[in-house]
PDB file of C-alpha atoms in Angstrom:
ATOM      1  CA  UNK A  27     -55.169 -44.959 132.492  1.00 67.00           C
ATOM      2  CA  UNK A  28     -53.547 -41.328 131.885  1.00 83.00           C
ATOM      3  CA  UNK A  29     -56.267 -38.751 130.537  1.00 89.00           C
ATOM      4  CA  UNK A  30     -55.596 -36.032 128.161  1.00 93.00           C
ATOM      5  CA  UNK A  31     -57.972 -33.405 127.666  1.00 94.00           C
ATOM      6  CA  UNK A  32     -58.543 -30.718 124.419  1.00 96.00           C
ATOM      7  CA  UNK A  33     -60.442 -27.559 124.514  1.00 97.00           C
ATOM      8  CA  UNK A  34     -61.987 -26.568 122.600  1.00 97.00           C
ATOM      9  CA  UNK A  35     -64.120 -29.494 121.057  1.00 95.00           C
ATOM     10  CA  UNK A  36     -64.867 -28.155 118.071  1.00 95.00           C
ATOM     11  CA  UNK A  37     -64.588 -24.542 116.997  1.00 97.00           C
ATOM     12  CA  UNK A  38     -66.056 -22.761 114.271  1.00 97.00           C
ATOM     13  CA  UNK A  39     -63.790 -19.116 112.796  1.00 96.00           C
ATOM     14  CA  UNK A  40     -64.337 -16.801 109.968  1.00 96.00           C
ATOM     15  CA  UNK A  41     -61.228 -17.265 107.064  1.00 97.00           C
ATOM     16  CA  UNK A  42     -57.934 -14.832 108.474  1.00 96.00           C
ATOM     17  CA  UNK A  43     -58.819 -15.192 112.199  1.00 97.00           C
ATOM     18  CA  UNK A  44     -56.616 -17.469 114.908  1.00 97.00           C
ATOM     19  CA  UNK A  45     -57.940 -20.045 116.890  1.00 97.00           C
ATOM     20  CA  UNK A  46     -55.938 -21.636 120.223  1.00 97.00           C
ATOM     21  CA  UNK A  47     -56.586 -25.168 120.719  1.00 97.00           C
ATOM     22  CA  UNK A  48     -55.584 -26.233 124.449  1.00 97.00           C
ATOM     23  CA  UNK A  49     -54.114 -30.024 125.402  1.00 96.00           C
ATOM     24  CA  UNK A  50     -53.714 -31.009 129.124  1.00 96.00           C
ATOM     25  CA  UNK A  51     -52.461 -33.999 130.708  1.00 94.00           C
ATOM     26  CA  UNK A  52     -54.475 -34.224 133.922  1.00 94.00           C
ATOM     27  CA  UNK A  53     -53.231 -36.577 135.754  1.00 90.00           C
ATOM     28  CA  UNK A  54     -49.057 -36.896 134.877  1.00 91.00           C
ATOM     29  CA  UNK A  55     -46.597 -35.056 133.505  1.00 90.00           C
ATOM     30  CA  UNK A  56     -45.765 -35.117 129.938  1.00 90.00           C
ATOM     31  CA  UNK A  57     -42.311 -33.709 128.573  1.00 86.00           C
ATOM     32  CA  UNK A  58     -43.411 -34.434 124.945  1.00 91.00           C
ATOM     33  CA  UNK A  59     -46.342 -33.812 123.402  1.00 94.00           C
ATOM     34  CA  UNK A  60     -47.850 -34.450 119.756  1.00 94.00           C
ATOM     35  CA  UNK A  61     -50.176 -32.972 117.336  1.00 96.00           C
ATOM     36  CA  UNK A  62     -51.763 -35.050 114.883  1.00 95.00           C
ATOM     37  CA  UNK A  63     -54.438 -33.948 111.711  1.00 95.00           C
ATOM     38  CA  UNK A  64     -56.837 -36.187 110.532  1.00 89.00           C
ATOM     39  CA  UNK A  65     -58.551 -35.623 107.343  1.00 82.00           C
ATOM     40  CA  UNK A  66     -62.103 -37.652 106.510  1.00 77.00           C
ATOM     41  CA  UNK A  67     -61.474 -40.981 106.146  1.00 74.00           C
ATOM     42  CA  UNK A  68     -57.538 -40.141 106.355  1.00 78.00           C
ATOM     43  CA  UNK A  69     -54.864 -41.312 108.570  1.00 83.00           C
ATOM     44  CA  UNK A  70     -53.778 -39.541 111.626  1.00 88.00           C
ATOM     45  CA  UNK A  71     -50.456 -37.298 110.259  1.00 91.00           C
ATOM     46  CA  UNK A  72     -48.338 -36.311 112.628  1.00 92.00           C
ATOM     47  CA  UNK A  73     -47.550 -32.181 112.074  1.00 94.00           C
ATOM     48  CA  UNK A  74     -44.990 -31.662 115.060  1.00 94.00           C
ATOM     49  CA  UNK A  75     -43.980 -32.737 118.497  1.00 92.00           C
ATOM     50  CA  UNK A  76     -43.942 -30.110 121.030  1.00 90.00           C
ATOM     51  CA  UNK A  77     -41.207 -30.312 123.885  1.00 87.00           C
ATOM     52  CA  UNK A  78     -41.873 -28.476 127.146  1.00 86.00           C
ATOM     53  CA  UNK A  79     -39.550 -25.923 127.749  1.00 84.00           C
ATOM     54  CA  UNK A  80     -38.087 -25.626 123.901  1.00 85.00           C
ATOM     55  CA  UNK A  81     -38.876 -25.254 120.498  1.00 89.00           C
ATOM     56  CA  UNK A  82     -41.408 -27.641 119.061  1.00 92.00           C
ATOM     57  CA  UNK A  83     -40.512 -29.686 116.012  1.00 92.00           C
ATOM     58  CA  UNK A  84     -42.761 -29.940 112.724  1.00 94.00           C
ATOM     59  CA  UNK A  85     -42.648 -32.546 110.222  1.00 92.00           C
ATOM     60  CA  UNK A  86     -41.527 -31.790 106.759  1.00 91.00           C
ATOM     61  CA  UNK A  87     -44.264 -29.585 105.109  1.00 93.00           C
ATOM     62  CA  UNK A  88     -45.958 -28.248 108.133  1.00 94.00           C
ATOM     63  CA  UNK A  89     -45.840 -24.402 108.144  1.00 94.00           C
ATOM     64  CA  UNK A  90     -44.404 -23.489 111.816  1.00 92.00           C
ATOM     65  CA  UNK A  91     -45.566 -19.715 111.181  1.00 94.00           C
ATOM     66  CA  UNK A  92     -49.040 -21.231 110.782  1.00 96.00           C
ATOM     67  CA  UNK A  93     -49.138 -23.838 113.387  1.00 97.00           C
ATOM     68  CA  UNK A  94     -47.775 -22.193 116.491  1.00 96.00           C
ATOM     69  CA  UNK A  95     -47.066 -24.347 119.192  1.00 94.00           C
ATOM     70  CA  UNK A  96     -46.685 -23.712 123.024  1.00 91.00           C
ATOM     71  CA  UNK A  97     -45.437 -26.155 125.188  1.00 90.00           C
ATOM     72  CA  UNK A  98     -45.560 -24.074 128.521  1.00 83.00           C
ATOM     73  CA  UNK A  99     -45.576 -26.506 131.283  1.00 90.00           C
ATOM     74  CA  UNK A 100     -45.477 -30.080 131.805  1.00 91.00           C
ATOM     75  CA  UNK A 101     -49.469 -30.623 131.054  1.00 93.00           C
ATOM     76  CA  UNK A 102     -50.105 -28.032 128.474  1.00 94.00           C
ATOM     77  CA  UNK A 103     -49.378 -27.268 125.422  1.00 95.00           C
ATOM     78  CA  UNK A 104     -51.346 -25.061 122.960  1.00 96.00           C
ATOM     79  CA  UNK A 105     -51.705 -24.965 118.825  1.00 97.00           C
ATOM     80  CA  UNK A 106     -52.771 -21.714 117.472  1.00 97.00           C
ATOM     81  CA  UNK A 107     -53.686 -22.031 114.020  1.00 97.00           C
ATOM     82  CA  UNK A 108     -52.827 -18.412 112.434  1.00 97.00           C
ATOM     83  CA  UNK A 109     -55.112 -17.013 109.921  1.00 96.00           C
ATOM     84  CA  UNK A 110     -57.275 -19.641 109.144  1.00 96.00           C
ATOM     85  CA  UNK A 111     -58.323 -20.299 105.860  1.00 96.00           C
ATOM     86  CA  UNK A 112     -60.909 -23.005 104.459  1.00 95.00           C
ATOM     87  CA  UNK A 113     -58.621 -25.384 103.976  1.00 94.00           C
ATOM     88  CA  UNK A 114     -57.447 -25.848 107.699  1.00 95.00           C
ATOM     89  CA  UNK A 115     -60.786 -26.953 108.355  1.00 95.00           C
ATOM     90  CA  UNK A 116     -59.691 -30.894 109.661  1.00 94.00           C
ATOM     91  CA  UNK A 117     -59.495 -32.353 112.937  1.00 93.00           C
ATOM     92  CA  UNK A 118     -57.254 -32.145 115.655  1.00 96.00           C
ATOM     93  CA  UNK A 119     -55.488 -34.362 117.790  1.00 95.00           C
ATOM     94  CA  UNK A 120     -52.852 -33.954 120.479  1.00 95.00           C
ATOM     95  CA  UNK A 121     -51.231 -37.218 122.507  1.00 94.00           C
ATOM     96  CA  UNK A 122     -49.419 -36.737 125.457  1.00 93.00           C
ATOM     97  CA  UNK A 123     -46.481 -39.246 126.252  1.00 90.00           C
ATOM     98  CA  UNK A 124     -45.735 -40.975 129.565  1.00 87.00           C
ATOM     99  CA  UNK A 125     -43.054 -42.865 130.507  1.00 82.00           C
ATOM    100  CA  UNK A 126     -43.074 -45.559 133.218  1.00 78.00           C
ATOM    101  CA  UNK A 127     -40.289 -47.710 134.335  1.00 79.00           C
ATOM    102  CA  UNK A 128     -38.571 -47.138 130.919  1.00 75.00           C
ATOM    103  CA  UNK A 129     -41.599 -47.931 128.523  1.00 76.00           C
ATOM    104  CA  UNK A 130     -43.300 -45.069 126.633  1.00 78.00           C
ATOM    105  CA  UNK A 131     -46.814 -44.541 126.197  1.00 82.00           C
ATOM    106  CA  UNK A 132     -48.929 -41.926 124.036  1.00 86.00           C
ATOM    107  CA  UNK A 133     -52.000 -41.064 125.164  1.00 89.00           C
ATOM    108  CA  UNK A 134     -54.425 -39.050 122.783  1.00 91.00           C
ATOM    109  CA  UNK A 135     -57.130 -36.826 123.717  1.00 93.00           C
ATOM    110  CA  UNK A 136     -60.453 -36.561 122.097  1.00 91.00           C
ATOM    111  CA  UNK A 137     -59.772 -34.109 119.632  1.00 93.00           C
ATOM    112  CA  UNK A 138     -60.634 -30.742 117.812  1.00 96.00           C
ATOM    113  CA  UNK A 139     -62.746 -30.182 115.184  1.00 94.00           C
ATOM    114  CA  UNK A 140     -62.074 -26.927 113.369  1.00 96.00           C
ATOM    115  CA  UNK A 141     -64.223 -25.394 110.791  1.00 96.00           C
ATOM    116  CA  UNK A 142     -62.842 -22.124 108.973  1.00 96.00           C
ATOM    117  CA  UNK A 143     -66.264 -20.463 106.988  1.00 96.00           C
TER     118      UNK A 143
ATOM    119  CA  UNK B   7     -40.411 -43.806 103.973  1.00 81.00           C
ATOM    120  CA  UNK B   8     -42.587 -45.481 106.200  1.00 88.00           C
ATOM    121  CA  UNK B   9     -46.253 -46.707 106.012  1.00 91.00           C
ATOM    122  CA  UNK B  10     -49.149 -48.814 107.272  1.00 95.00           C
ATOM    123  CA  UNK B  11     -51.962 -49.909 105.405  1.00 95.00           C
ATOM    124  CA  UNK B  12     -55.237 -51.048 107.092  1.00 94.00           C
ATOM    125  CA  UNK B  13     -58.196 -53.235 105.162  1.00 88.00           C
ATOM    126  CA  UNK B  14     -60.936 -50.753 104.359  1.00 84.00           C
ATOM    127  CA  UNK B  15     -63.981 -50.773 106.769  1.00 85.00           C
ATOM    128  CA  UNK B  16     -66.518 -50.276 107.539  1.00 94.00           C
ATOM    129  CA  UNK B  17     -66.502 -53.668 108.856  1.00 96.00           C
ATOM    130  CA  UNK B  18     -69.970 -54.611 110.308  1.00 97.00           C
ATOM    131  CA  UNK B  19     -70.442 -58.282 112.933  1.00 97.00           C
ATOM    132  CA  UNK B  20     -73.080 -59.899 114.434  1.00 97.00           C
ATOM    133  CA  UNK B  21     -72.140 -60.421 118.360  1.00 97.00           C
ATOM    134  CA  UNK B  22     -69.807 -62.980 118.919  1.00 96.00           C
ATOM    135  CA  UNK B  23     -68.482 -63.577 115.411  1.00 97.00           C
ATOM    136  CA  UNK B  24     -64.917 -63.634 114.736  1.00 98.00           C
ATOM    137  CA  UNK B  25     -63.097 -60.793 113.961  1.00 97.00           C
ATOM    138  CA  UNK B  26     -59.655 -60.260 111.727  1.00 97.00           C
ATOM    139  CA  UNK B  27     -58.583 -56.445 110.649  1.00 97.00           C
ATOM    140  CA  UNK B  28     -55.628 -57.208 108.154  1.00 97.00           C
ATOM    141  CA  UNK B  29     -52.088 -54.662 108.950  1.00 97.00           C
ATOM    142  CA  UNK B  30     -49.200 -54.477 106.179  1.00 97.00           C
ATOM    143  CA  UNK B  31     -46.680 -52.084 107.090  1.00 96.00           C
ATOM    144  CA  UNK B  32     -43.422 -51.122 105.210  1.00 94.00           C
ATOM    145  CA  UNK B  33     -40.648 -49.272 107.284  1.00 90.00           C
ATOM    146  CA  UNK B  34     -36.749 -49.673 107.273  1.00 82.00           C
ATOM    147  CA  UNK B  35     -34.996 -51.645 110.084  1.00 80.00           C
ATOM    148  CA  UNK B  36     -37.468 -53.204 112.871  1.00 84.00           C
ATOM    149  CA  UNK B  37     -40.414 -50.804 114.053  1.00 90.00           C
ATOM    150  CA  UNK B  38     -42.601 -51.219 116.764  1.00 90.00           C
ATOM    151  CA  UNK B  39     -46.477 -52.347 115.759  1.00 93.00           C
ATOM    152  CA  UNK B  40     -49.239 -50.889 117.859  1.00 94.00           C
ATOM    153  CA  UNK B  41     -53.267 -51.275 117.502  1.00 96.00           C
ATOM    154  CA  UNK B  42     -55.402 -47.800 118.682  1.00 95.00           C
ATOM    155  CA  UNK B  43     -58.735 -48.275 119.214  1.00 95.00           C
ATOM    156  CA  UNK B  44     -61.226 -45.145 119.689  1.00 91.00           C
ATOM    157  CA  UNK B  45     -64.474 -45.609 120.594  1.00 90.00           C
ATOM    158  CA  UNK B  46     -67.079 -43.036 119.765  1.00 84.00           C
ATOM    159  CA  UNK B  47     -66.684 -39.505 121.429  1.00 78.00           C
ATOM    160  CA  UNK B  48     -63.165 -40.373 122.957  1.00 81.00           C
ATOM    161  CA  UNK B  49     -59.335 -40.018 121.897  1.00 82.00           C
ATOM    162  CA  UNK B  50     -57.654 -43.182 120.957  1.00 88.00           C
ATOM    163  CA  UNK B  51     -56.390 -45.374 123.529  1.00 90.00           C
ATOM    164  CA  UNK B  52     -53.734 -48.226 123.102  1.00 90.00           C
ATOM    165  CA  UNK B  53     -55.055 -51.380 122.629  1.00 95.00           C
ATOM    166  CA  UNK B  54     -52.057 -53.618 122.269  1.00 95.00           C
ATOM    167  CA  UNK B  55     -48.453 -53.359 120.908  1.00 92.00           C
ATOM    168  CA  UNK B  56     -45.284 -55.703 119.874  1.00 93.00           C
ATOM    169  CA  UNK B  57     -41.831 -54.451 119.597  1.00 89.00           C
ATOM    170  CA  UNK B  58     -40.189 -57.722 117.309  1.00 89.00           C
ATOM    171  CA  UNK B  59     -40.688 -59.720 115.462  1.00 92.00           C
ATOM    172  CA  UNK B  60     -43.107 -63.012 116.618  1.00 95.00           C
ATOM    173  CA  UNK B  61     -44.321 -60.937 119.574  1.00 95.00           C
ATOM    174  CA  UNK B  62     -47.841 -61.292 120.401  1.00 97.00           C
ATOM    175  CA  UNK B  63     -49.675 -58.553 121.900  1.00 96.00           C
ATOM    176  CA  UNK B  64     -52.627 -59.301 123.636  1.00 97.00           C
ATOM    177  CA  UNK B  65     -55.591 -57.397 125.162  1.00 96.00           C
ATOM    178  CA  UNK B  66     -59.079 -57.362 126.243  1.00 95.00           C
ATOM    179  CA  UNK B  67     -59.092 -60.952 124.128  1.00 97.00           C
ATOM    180  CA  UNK B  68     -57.506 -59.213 120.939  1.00 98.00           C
ATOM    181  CA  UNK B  69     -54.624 -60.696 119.568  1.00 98.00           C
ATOM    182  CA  UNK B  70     -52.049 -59.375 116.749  1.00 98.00           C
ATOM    183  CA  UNK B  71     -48.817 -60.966 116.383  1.00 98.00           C
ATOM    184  CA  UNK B  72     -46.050 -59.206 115.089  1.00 97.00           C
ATOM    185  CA  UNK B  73     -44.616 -61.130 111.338  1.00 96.00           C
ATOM    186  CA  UNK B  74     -41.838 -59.839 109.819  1.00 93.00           C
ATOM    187  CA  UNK B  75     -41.863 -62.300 106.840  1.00 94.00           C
ATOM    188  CA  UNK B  76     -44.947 -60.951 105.535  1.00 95.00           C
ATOM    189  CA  UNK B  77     -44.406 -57.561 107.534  1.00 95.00           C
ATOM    190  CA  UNK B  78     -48.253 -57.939 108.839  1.00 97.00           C
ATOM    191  CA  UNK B  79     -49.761 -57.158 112.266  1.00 98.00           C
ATOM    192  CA  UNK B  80     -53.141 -58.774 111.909  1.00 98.00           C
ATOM    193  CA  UNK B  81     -55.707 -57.389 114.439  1.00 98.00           C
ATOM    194  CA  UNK B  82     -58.063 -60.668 115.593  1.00 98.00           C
ATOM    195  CA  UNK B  83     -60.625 -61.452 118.156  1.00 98.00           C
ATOM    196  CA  UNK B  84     -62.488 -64.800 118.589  1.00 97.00           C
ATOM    197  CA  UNK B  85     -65.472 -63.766 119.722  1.00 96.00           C
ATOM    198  CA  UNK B  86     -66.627 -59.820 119.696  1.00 97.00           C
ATOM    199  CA  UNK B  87     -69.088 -57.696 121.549  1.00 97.00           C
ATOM    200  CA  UNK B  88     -71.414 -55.067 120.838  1.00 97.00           C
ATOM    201  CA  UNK B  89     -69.203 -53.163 123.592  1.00 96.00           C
ATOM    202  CA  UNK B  90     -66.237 -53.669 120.211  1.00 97.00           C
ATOM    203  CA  UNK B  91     -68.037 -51.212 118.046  1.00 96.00           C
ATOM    204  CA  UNK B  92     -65.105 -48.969 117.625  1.00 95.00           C
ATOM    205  CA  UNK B  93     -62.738 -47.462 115.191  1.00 94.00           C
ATOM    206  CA  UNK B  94     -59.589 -49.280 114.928  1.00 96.00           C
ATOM    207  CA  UNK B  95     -55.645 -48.234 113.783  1.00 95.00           C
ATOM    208  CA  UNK B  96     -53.018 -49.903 113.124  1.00 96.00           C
ATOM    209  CA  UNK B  97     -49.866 -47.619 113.520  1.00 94.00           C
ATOM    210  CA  UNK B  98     -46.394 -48.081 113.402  1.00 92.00           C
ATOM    211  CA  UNK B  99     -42.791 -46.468 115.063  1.00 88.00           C
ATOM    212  CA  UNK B 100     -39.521 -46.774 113.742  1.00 76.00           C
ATOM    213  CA  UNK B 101     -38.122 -44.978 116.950  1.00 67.00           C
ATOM    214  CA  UNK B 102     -38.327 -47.499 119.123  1.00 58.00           C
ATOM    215  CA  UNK B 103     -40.958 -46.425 122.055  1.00 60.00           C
ATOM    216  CA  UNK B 104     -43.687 -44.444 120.707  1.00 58.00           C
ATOM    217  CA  UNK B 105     -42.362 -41.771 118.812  1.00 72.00           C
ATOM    218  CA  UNK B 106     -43.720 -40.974 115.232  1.00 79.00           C
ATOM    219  CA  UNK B 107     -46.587 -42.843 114.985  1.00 88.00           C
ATOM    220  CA  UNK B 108     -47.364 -43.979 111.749  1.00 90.00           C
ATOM    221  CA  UNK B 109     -50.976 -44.671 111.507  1.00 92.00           C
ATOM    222  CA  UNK B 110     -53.553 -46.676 108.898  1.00 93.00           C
ATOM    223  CA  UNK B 111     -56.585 -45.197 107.925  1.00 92.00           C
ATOM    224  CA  UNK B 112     -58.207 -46.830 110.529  1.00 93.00           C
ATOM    225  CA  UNK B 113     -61.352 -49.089 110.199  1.00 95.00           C
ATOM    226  CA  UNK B 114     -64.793 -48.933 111.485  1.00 94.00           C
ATOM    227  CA  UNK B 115     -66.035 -51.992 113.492  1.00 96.00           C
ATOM    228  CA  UNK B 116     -69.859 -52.281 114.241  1.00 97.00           C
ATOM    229  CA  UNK B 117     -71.039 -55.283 115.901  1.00 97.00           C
ATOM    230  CA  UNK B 118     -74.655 -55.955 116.112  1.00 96.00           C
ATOM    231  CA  UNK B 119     -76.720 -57.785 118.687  1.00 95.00           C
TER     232      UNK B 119
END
């Protein structure tokens, strides 16, 4: 099946600094991509979809100023978390849709786990 | 708005025991169900889906069939492996394809030899 990277795989930042977290499709081309946060024990929540060539969309209550999304090309797109505090410490997730023959598929990578000190 | 609720894990098996992971779900109109399984270390993969109601998805002998009446999505296998040991989600789309996924909390499945 499709493979979608992240880099880093987890990350460790001091409280005010940024930190880039990278997802790649390797092997297709993804128009859409998603970023997920999972909390311990939590569901994955969906913060915003990111569509390549435009603005990404957030879901109500995610700070776009704070989660700054990149969707550069058609296998990358990038989350910067801006001045990290504490209580972004979570993980990461991005998915990476495919379509084939009119059927949708998202495929996740492995994600990101972020610890602000 | 929409939701999925998943029967709390962890959920631990001796080899080839049967296997049931109980999916509610509440949405408006008729979403599309999905099961995500991630096994240790990787991202979550798609185990099986249905997009209406009565479907059956199948996969890698799980079954889940899709009941509107009691707006469940039952995960089951007959007969599970240590090679099972996984996290599993239920998750949920009210967009048709794959869109906003919903998920569950997910549930931790350990089988033992």
């Amino acid at each position: 099946g499709a493979v979608v990277s992240q880099h880093p795989s987890w990350v460790i930042c001091k409280s005010g600094t940024s930190v880039k977290i990278e997802c790649r499709s390797l092997d297709f081309q993804a128009t859409t991509m998603f970023w997920y946060r999972q909390f311990p024990k939590q569901s994955l929540m969906l913060m915003a979809t990111s569509n390549e060539g435009s603005k990404a969309t957030y879901e109500q209550g995610v700070e776009k100023d704070k989660f700054l999304i990149n969707h550069a090309s058609l296998t990358l797109s990038t989350l910067t978390v801006t001045s990290a505090h504490p209580e972004d410490s979570s993980f990461y997730i991005c998915s990476a849709r495919e379509w084939i023959e009119g059927t949708d598929t998202q495929y996740f990578g492995p994600g990101t786990r972020l610890t602000v000190l | 708005g929409n939701s999925v609720t998943q029967m709390e894990g962890p959920v631990t098996l001796s080899e080839e025991a049967f296997l049931t992971i109980n999916c509610t779900y509440t949405a408006t109109g008729y979403p599309s169900l999905f099961w995500y399984v991630q096994y240790p270390g990787e991202g979550l993969q798609l185990l099986l889906k249905a997009t209406k109601a009565d479907d059956k998805g199948s996969n890698k002998g799980f079954e889940a069939t899709y009941r509107k009446e009691t707006t469940s999505f039952h995960l089951e296998k007959g007969s599970v492996q240590v090679s099972d040991s996984a996290v599993y989600f239920c998750a949920l789309s009210d967009q048709g394809g794959s869109e906003k996924l919903v998920f569950g909390k997910g549930t931790k499945l350990t089988v033992n030899p």
